[in-house]
GROMACS .gro file of C-alpha atoms in nm:
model
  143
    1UNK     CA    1   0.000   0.000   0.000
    2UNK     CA    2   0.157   0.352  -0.070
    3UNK     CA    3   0.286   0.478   0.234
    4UNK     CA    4   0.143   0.857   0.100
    5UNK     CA    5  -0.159   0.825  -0.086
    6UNK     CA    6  -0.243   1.062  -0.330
    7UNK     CA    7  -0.599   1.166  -0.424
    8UNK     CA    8  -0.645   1.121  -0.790
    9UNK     CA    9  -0.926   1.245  -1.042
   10UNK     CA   10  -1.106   1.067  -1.321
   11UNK     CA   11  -0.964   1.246  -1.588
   12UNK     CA   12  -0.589   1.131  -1.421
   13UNK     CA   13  -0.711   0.774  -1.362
   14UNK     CA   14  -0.907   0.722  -1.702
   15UNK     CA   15  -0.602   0.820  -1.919
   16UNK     CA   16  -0.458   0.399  -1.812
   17UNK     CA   17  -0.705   0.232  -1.979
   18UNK     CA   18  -0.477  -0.058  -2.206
   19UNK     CA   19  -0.278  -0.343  -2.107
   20UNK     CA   20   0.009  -0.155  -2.117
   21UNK     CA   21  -0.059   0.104  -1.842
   22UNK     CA   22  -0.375   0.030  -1.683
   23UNK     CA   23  -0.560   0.154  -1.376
   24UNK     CA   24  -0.908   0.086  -1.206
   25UNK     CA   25  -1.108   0.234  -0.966
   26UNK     CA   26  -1.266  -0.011  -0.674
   27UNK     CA   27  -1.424   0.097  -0.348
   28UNK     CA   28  -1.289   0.444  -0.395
   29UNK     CA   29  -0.968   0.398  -0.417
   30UNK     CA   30  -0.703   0.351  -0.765
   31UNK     CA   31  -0.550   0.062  -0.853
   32UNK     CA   32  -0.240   0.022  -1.111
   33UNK     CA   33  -0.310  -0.339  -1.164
   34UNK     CA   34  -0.036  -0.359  -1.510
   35UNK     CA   35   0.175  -0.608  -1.376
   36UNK     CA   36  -0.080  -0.820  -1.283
   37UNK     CA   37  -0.296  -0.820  -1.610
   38UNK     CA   38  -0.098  -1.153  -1.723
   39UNK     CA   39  -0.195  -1.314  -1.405
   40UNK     CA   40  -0.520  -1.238  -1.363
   41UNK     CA   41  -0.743  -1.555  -1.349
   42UNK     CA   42  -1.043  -1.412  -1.584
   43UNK     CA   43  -0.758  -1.286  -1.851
   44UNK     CA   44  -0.653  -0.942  -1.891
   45UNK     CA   45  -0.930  -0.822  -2.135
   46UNK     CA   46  -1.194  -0.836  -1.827
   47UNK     CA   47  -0.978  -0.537  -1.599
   48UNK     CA   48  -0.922  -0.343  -1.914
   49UNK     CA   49  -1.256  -0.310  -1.968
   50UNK     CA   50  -1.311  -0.211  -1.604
   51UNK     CA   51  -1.105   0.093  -1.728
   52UNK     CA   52  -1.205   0.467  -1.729
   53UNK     CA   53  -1.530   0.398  -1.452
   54UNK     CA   54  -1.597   0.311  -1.115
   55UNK     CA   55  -1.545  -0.058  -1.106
   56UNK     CA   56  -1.694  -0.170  -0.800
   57UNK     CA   57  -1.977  -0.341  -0.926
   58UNK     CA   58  -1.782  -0.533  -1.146
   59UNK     CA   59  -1.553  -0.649  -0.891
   60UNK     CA   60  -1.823  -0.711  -0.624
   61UNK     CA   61  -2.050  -0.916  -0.900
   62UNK     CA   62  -1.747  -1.162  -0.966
   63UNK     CA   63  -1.731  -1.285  -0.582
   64UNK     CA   64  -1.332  -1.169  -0.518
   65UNK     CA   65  -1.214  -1.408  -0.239
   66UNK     CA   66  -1.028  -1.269   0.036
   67UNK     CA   67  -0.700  -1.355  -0.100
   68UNK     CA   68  -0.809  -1.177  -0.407
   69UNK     CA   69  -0.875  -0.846  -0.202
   70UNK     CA   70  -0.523  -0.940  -0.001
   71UNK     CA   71  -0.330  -0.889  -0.352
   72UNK     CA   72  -0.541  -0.606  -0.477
   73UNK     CA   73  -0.377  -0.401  -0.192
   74UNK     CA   74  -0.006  -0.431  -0.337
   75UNK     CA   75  -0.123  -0.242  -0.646
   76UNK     CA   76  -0.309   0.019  -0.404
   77UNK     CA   77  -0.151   0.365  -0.546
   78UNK     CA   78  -0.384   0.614  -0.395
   79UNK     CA   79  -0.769   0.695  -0.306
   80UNK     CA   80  -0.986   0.867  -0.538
   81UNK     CA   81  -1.192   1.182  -0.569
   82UNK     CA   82  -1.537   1.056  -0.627
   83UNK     CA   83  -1.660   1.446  -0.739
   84UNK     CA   84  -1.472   1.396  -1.069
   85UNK     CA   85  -1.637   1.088  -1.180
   86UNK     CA   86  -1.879   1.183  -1.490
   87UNK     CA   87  -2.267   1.108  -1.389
   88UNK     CA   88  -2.290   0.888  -1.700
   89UNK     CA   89  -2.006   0.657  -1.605
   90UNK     CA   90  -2.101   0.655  -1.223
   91UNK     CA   91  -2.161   0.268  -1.232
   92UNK     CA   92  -2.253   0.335  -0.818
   93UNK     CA   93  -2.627   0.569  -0.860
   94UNK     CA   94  -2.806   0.391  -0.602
   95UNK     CA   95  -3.126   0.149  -0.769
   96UNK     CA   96  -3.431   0.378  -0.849
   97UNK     CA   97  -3.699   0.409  -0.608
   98UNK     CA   98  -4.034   0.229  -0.630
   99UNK     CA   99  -4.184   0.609  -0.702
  100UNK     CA  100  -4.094   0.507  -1.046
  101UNK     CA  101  -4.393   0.299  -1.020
  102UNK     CA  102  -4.457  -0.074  -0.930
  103UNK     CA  103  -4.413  -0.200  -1.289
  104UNK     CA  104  -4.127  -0.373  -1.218
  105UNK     CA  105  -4.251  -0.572  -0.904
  106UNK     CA  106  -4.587  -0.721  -1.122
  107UNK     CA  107  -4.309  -0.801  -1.360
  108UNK     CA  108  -4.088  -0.978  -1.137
  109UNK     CA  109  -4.438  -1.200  -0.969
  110UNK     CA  110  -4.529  -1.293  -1.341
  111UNK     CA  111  -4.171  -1.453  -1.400
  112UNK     CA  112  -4.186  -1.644  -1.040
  113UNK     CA  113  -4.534  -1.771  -1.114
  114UNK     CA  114  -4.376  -1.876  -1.475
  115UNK     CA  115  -4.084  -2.050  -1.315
  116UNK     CA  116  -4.342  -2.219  -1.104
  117UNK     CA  117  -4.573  -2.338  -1.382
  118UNK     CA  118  -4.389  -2.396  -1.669
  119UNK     CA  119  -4.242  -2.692  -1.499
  120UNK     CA  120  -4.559  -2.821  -1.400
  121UNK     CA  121  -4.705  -2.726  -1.765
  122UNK     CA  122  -4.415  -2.960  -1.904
  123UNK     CA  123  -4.481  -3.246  -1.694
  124UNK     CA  124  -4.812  -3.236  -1.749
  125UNK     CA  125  -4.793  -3.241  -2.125
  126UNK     CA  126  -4.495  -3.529  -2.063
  127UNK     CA  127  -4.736  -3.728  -1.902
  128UNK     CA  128  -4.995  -3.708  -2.153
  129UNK     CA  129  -4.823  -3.758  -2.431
  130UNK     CA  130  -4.714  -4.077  -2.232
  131UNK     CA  131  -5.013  -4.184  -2.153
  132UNK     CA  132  -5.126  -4.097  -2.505
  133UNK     CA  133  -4.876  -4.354  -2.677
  134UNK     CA  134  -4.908  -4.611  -2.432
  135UNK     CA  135  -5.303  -4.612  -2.544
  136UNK     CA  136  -5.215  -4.614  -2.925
  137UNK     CA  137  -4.989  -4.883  -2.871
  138UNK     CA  138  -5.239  -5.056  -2.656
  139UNK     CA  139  -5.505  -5.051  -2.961
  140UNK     CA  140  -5.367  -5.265  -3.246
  141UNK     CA  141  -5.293  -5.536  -3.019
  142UNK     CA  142  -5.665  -5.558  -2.950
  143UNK     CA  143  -5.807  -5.602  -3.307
   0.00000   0.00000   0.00000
C-alpha cells in the first residue's frame, strides 16, 4: 500500500485504460493493476474493460475471495476523488426508487409464477403424451 496516498481524479485515472498502463477504480480507491494483467485468473481483457469507470460493481458481481482483495492491496496507489467521476459513467447511482412505479414488481411476480408453472405445464404435457402412446400402442394389439 503507498505509504502517502495521493488523491487522484477521473480524468488522471481514465487516461490507463490498455494493457500496457492500466488503472481501475474499486471501493474508492485507484489501482495500477499492469503487472498483474498476465496473471489475472479471468484474462486481462476483463480489468481493461473495467477501465475509465468506477469498477466496483464489477468487482463485487465476480465474488473476489479474500486472498483476491489481499493482492489487490499491493497495487493500491492512492484513493480517489469521487466528485470527478462523470454522472454517465457513475456505475454506483443507487437502484431507483419504487416512485418510479410498481411496474417492475408485477413483472418480477409474473416470472416467479412462470418458473413455477412452466415446470408443471411440461410435466403435465410429458405425461400425456405418455399416456397418449401407451393407449395407441395398446389398440392394435386388440383387433
Amino acid at each position: 500500500m503507498a505509504s502517502n496516498p495521493k488523491t487522484l481524479t477521473f480524468e488522471e485515472v481514465s487516461k490507463h485504460n490498455h494493457k500496457k498502463d492500466c488503472w481501475i477504480i474499486v471501493n474508492e480507491k485507484v489501482y495500477d493493476i499492469t503487472p498483474f494483467l498476465d496473471d489475472h485468473p479471468g484474462g486481462d481483457e476483463v480489468l481493461v474493460t473495467s477501465t475509465a469507470k468506477d469498477a466496483t460493481i464489477d468487482f463485487e458481481d465476480v465474488g473476489h475471495s479474500d486472498s483476491a482483495v489481499e493482492i489487490m492491496e499491493k497495487y493500491y496507489i492512492g484513493n480517489f476523488d469521487t466528485s470527478t467521476l462523470p454522472a454517465k459513467v457513475n456505475h454506483r447511482q443507487p437502484p431507483p426508487t419504487q416512485a418510479h412505479g410498481g411496474g417492475n414488481q408485477s413483472s418480477e411476480f409474473v416470472v416467479k409464477i412462470l418458473q413455477f408453472l412452466l415446470p408443471l405445464l411440461i410435466l403435465g404435457a410429458v405425461f400425456a403424451l405418455q399416456s397418449y402412446g401407451k393407449e395407441k400402442q395398446a389398440a392394435p394389439h386388440e383387433s
